XYZ file of C-alpha atoms in Angstrom:
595
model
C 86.994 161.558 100.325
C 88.090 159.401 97.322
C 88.281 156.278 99.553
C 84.471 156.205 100.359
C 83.633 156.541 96.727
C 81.743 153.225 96.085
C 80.328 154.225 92.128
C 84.061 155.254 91.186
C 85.315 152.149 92.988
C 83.070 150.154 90.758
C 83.556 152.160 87.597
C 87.015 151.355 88.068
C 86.092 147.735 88.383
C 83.862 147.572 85.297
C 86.648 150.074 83.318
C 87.822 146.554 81.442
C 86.610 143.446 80.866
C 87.191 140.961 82.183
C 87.215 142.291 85.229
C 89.623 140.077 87.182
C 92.625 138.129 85.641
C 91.998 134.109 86.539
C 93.887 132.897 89.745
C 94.002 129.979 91.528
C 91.622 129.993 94.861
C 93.500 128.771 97.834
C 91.308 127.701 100.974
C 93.354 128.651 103.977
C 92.574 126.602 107.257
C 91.257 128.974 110.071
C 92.565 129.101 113.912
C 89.630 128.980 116.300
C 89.745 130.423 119.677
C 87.170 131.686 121.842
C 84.060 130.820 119.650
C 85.791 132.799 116.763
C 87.530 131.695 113.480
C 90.808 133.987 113.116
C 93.998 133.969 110.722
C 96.938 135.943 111.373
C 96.949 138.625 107.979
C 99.863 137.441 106.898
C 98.872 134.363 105.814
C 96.010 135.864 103.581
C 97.973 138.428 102.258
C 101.235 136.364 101.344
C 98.644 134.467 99.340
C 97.500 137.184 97.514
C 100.874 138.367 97.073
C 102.218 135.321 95.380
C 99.549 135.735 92.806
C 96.389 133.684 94.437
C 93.133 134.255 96.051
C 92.649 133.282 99.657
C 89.500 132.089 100.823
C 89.226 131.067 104.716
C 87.870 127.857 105.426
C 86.511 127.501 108.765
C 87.115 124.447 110.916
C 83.790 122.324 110.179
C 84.046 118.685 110.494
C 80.714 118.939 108.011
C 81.330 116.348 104.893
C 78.826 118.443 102.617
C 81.082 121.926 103.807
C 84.443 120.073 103.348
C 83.641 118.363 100.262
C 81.972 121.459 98.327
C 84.937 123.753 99.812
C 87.315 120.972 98.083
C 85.457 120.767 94.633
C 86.107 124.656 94.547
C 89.554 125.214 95.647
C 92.618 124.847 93.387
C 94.880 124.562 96.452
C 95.234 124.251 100.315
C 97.121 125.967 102.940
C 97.186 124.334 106.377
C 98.009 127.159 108.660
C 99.859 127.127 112.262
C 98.160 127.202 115.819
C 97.647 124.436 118.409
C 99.063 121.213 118.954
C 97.352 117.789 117.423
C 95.759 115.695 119.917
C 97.608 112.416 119.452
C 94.780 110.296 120.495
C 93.767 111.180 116.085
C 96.739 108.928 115.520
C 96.588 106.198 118.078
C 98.934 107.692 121.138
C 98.240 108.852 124.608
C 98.987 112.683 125.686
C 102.416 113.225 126.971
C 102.581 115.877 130.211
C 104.108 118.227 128.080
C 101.403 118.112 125.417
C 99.642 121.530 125.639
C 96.811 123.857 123.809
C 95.217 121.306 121.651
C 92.442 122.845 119.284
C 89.550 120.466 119.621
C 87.652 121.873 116.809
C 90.655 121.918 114.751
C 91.344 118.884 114.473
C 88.841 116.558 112.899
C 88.234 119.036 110.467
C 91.268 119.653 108.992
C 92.824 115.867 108.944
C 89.334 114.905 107.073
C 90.089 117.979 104.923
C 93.495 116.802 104.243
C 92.428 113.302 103.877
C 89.877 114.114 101.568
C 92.179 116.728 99.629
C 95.045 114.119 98.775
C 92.719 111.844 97.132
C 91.661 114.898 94.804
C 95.109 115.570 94.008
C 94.894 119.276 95.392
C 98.005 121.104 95.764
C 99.174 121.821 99.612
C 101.531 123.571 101.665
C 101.518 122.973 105.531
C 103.146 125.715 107.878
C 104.432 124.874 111.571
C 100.982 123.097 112.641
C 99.779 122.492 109.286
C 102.801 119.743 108.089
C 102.408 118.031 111.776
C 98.330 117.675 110.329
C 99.998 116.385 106.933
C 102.086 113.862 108.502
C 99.147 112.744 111.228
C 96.594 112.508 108.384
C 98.921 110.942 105.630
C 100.228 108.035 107.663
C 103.140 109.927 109.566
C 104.014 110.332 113.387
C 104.312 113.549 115.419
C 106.480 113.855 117.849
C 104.254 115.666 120.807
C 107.192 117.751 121.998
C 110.878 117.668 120.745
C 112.627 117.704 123.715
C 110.777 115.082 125.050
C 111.118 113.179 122.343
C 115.325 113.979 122.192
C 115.372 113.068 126.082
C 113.655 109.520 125.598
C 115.552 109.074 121.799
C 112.742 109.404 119.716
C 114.120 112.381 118.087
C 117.456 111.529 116.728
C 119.987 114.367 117.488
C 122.584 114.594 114.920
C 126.391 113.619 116.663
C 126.849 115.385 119.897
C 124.872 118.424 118.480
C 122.886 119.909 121.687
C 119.239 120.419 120.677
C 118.456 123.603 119.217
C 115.870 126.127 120.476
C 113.010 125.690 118.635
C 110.566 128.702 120.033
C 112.116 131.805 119.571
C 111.263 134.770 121.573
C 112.321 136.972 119.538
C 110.437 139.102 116.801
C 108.591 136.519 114.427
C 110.701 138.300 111.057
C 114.109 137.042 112.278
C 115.440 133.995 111.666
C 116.828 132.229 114.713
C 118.278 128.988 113.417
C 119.048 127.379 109.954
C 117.716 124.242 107.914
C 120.014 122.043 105.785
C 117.954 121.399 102.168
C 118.635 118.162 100.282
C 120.075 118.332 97.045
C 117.410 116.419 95.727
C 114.758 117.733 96.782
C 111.903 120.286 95.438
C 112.494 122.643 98.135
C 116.219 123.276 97.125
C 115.445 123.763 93.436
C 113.467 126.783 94.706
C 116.186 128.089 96.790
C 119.052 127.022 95.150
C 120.999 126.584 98.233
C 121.737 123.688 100.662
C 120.866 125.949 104.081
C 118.107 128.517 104.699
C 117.932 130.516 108.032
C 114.398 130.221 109.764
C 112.464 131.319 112.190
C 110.640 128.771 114.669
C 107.823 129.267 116.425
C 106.959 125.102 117.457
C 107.672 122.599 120.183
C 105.891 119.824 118.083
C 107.172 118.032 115.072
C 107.337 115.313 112.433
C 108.867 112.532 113.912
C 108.074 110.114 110.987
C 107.188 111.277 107.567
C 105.266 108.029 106.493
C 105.837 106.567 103.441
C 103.833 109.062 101.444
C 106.677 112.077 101.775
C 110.262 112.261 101.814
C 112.377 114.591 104.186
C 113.667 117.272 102.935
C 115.155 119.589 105.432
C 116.315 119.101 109.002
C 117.732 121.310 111.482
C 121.608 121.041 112.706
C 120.400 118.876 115.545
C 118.484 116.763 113.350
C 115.011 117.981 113.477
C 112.678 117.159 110.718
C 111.891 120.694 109.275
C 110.572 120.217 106.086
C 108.827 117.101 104.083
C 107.669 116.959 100.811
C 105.952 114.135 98.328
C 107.935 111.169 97.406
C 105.112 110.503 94.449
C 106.013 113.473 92.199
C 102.789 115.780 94.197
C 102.159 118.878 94.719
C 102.337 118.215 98.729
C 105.111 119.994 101.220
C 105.246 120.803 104.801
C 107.881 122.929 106.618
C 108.034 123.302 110.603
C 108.895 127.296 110.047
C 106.647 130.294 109.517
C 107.717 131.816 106.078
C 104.526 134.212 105.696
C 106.960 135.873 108.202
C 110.435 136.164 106.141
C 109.363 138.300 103.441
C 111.137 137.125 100.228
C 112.372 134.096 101.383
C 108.820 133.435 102.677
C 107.440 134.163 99.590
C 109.021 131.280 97.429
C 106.924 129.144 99.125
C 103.774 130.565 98.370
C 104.468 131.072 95.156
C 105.428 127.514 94.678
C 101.706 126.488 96.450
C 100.051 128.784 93.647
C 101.504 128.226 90.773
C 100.958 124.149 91.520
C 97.624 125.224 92.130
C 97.798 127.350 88.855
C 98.573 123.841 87.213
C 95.820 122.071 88.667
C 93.443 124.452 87.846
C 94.440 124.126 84.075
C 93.794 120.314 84.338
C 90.756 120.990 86.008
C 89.455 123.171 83.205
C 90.352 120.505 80.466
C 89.356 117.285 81.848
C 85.776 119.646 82.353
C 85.979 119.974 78.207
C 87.416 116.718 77.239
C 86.805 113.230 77.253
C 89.275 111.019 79.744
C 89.831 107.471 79.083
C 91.714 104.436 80.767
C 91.455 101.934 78.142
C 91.929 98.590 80.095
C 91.437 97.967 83.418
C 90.968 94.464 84.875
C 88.697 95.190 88.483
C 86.414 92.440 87.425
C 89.516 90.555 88.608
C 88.288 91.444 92.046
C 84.320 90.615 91.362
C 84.700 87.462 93.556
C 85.096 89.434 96.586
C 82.335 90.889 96.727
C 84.058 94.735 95.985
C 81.722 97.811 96.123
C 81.843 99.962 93.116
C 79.862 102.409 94.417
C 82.058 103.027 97.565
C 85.775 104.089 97.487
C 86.989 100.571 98.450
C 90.240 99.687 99.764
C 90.848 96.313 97.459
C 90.283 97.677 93.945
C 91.874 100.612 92.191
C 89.143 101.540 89.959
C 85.497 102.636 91.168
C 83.242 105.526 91.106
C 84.724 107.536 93.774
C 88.282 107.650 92.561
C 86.864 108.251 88.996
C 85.250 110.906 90.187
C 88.536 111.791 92.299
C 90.908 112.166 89.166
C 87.811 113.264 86.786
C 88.169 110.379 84.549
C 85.243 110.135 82.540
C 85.310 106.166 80.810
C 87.209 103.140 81.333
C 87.010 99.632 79.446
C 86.769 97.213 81.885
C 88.311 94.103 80.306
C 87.042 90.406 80.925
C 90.137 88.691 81.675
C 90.448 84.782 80.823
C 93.588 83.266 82.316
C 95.174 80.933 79.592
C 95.394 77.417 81.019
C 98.150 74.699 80.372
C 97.871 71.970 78.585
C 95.947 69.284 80.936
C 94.563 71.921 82.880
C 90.614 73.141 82.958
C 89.837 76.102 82.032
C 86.722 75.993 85.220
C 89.923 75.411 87.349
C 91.518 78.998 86.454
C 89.088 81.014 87.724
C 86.979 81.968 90.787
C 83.062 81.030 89.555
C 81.505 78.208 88.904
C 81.296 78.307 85.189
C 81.514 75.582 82.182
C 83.886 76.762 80.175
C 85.396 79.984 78.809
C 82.309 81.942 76.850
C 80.249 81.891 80.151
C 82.952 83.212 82.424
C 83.375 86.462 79.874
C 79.287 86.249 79.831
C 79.397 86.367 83.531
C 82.015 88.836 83.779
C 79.700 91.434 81.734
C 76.442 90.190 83.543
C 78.295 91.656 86.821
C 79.443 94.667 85.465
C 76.067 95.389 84.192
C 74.374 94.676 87.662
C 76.783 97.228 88.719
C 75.465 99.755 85.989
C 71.815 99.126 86.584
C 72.291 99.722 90.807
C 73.965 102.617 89.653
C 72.410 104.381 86.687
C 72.607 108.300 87.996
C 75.929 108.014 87.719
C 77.516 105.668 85.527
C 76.064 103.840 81.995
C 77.862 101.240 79.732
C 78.803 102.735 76.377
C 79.371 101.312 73.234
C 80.018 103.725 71.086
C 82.437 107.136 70.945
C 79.009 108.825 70.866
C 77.262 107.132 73.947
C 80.697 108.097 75.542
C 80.221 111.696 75.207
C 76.572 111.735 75.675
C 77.365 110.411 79.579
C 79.823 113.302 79.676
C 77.368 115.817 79.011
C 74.709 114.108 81.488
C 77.407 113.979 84.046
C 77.707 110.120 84.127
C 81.078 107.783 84.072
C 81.275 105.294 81.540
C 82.306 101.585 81.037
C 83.363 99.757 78.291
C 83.273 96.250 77.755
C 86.529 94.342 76.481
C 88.063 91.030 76.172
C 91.439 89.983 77.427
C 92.232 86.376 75.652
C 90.462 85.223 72.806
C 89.867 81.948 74.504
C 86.903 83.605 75.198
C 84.765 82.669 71.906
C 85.898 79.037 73.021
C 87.193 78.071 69.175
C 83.555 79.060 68.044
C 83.605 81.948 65.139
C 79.822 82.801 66.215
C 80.682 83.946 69.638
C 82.038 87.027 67.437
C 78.934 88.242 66.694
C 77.758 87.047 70.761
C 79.888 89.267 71.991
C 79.435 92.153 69.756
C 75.932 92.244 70.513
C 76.875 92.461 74.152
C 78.873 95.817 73.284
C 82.390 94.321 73.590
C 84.411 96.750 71.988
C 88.042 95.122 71.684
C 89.391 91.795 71.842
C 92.754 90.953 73.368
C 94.095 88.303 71.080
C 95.715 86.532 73.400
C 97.366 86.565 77.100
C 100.517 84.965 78.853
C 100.412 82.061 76.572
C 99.388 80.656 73.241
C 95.555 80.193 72.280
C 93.915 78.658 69.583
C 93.981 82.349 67.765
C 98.055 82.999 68.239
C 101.207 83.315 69.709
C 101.841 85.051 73.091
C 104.794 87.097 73.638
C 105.213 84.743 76.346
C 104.455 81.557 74.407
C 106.295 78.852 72.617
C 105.940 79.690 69.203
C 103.213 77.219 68.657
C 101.426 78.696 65.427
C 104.103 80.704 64.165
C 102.396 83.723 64.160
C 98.231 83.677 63.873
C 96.820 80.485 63.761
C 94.662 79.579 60.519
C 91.559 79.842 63.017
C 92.915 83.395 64.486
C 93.047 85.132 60.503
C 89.282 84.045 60.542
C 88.732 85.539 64.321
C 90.105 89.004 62.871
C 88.291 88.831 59.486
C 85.135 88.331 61.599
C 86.320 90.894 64.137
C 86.524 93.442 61.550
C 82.836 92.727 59.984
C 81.243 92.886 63.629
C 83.102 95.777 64.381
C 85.387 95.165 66.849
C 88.642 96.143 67.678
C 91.531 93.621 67.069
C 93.835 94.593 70.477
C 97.187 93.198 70.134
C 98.838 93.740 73.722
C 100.411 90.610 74.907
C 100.978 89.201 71.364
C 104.311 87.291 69.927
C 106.108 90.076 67.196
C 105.102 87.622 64.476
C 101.527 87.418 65.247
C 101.638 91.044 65.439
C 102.723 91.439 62.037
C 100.776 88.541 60.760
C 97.437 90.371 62.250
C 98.391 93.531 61.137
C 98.539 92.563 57.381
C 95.106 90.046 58.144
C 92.991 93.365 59.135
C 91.282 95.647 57.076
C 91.027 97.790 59.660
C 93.398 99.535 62.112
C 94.744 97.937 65.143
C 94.916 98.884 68.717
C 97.793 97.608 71.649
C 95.465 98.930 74.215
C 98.707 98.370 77.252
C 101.856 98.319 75.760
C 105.162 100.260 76.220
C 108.382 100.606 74.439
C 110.877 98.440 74.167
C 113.707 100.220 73.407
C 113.140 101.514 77.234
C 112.510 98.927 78.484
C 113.716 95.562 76.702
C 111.001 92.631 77.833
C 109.478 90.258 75.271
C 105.758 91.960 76.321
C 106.682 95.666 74.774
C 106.587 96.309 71.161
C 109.718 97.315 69.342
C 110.556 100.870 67.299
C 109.511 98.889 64.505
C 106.336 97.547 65.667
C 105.385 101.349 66.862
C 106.066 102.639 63.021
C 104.097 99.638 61.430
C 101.467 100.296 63.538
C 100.980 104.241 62.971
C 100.999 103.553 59.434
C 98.450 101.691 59.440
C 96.148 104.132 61.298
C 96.244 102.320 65.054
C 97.249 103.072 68.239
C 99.204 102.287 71.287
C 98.612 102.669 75.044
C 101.181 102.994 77.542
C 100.375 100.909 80.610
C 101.275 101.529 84.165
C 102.846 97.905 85.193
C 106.437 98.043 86.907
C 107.404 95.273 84.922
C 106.870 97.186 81.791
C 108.170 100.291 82.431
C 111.277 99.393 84.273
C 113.768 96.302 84.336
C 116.611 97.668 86.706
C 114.960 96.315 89.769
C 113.523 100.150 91.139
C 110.093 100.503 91.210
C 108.622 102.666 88.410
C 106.565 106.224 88.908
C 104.174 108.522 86.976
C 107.942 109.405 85.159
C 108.261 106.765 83.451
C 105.013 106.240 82.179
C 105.541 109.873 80.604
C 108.866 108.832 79.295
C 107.667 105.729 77.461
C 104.648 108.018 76.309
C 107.083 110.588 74.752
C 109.251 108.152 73.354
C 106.177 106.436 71.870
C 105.410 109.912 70.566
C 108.708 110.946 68.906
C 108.337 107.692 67.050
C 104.668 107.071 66.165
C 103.840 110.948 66.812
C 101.286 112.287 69.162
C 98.178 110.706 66.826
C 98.840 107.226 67.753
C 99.318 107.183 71.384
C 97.657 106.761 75.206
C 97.030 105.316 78.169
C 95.698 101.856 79.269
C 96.364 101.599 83.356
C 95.988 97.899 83.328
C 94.902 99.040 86.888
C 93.984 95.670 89.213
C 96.099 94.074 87.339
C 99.108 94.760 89.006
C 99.148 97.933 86.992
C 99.287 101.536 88.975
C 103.044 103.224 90.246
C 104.104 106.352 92.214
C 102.004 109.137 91.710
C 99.640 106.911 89.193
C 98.725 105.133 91.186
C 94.924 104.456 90.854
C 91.539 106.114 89.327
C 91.989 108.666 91.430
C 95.393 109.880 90.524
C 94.597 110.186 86.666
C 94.276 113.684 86.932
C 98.229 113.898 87.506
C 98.705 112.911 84.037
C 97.109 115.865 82.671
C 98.972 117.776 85.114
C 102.510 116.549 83.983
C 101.546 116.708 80.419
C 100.805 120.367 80.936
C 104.418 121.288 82.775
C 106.011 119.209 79.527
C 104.175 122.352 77.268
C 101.472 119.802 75.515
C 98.858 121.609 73.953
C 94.808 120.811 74.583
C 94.020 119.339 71.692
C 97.060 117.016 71.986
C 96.749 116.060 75.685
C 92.825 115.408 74.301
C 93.972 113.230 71.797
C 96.382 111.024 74.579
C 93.209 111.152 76.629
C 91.044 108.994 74.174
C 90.129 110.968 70.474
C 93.027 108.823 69.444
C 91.523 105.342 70.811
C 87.747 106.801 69.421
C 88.985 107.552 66.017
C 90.419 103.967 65.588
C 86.666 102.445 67.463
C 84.718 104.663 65.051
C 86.169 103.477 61.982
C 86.235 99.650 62.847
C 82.547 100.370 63.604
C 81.412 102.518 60.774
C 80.540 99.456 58.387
């Protein structure tokens, strides 16, 4: 009678402590048929053994029920069942178009919807990559040989079209898949062709732009998609939680991303996250919402929340004009000159604050910063971007100081009054005689002398003018990427000596020159490289997000999460991924404001 014994099935529970290893919780989309939720056991139990926890999620289109579900799940399995009503993504039902799962269907594209922007791991089996593709910009194709028949579906050469819903036993494979070389999905298999089974009359007929194919079947079927922006996302038209071993790969893959997520999840919970420049007052003149996720800007208090970032320094930017031109010309308010536009600037953002004060404060110090964290509120910095801003006047120092500007952005895409751009004529030399008394007064007010977008000689010239350390808030590497706007080996060393930092930024321009459009990959390689040569002390991230800044799989606010993720899978430890995440940037702002 041993299995009815409850107290020795407990003792055996509370025999060690702790009582369960950690694993990552995967929510596994339910069928529904006849008033009941239902999931085929081998679903659940493939989950459990590829080393994660299943919990069911039933099909609710409820926002509170999807959104709590999402904020405690590490990843997502989209399970198989009925076709997708194609009215969700703008078609009409084709005659062959059959058991569509009205209560199915709402729910889980909102939950996938909703699940991408929080950067959760996913997996989609047989229906469940169809309600990837529909709910990730994608087509379905409502039946395949429909679709062949009117050319839709391209059939490879003069290869018949397969059969693609096997009768027989669901554990034998009845066709194979061709894997790209390329692709995630072969790494795990190590082989270009898998045998499946296939249980479908649906499928992808378009991946959309946010996945890549990565399998097809001999007559050209789509079988298989996965993320083309370095994500934890995959589909495949098959049922693996039938094949056993082969099955299994798959699963294990969705948990131990999930495993990975988790493990950001945990740190950005016990650490401070900072972007430190971002330019969405850029966008102010259109009337954005910060308190909605909107469309326009890449930075507001739903994809902050999104990719748990906790602080951002929201720069003032001041376009340099030509000579002849008005500065009142440049820009998008009514303003007379320079000082008020940054005034104005900082008079939105803290409008924005005040509408919003649950949830988000203005900080001007590293210890207002993690006094939000610990009330659960975002923060925003104020910064500069051009020193035009004090409008040649050494007492707007101290103005803006006592507005809680933290750094000042020398200069921008061309000389000012204070120094030479990198993408100026050489017109001081180096720092103007006016700019070394800008930095002496910068360093008595206590704020940060920010050196991104400066000529090499007036970075050297306002290194040896400061007393106190410097900061390139968005800068990358030169020697990866050779444009006159990123700072040399040289310029890297000179500044770690003396204490500062430097933040890599997320603009194509920057990252790349060989005319392909950057990713999350090469922001991480110009990190590293910034590390082997300053080390890990001096270094981090500045997204120059809304101003042009953001690339594949870094997208925007939402997305910063990935970081953590990739800096995890490269073996960083948490108290250097802490330090890339902002103690470097706060030990520099605490020392230029100590006096």
């Amino acid at each position: 009678m041993r299995q009815f014994d409850l107290k020795g099935c407990l003792e055996d529970i509370y025999s060690r402590y702790p009582e369960a290893a950690r694993k990552p919780m995967i929510g596994l989309t339910g069928n529904y048929a006849d008033g009941e939720t239902r999931l085929a056991e081998r679903y659940y139990k493939s989950v459990v053994e590829a080393g994660g926890v299943p919990v069911i999620i039933p099909p609710l289109a409820d926002r509170d029920a999807i959104i709590n579900t999402l904020d405690n799940i590490d990843g997502l399995l989209l399970t198989g069942g009925g076709d997708v009503n194609p009215l969700w993504v703008g078609e009409e039902p084709s005659p062959r178009l059959h058991g569509i799962n009205r209560e199915r269907d709402k729910a889980e594209l909102l939950t996938v919807r909703l699940a991408y922007n929080r950067q959760i791991p996913m997996l989609g089996i047989c229906r469940g990559v169809q309600v990837l593709a529909a709910a990730l910009g994608g087509e379905v194709e409502q039946d395949i040989a429909e679709g062949a028949a009117a050319g839709r579906v391209a059939v490879g050469g003069a290869q018949r079209l397969l059969k693609h819903s096997q009768d027989a036993d669901r554990r034998e494979p009845t066709h194979t898949v061709r894997l790209d070389p390329k692709s995630v999905i072969y790494t795990l298999y190590n082989k270009e062709t898998l045998a499946v089974n296939s249980l479908h009359h649906q499928a992808v007929r378009n991946a959309g732009r946010r996945f890549v194919v990565s399998a097809k079947s001999p007559d050209g079927i789509i079988e298989a998609i996965e993320s083309s922006e370095h994500k934890a996302l995959m589909g495949v038209q098959w049922h693996p939680e039938w094949l056993e071993d082969d099955g299994l790969v798959l699963f294990k893959w969705l948990v131990a991303r999930a495993a990975d997520f988790s493990a950001a999840k945990r740190l950005h919970r016990r650490m401070l996250t900072l972007d430190t420049h971002c330019d969405t007052p850029m966008f102010f003149h259109e009337d954005i919402h910060f308190d909605r996720r909107d469309p326009r800007i890449l930075v507001d208090m739903h994809k902050m929340a999104e990719g748990r970032q906790d602080a951002v320094i929201m720069a003032a930017y001041l376009p340099q004009p030509k000579i002849g031109e008005a500065f009142s010309s440049k820009v998008a308010f009514p303003v007379k000159g320079p000082t008020e536009y940054a005034d104005l600037i900082f008079d939105k953002i803290e409008a924005i604050v005040k509408a919003n004060s649950r949830y988000i404060s203005i900080a001007r110090t590293p210890a207002d910063l993690y006094e939000d964290k610990r009330h659960g509120r975002h923060s925003i910095m104020l910064g500069i971007e051009n020193g035009i801003a004090l409008n040649h006047d050494l007492a707007n120092v101290e103005h803006f100081a006592r507005r809680g500007v933290v750094y000042i952005t020398l200069c921008h895409n061309g000389d000012n009054d204070i120094c030479d751009s990198a993408r100026g004529c050489s017109t001081h030399g180096g720092v103007s005689r006016f700019g070394e008394k800008v930095i002496a007064e910068m360093n008595r007010q206590g704020i940060m002398v920010d050196l991104s977008h400066a000529a090499e000689k007036s970075f050297y010239d306002a290194l040896d003018i400061s007393s106190d350390p410097i900061v390139c808030s968005h800068s990358n590497c030169k020697a990866l990427c050779d444009v006159p706007r990123n700072l040399s080996d040289d310029q890297l060393r000179a500044l770690a000596a003396r204490g500062g930092v430097a933040h890599i930024t997320l603009y194509h321009g920057f990252l790349r020159n060989d005319g392909r459009k950057a990713s999350i990959m090469d922001a991480l390689a110009h990190l590293e490289h910034a590390v082997k040569i300053m080390g890990v002390e001096h270094v981090g991230l500045g997204t120059d997000f809304d101003g042009d800044g953001g690339v594949r799989g870094l997208a925007d606010s939402s997305e910063m999460i990935n970081f953590t993720i990739q800096l995890l899978r490269r073996r960083y430890n948490e108290r250097d991924i802490a330090r890339i995440w902002g103690c470097n940037w706060l030990r520099v702002m605490a020392k230029v404001q100590s006096k």
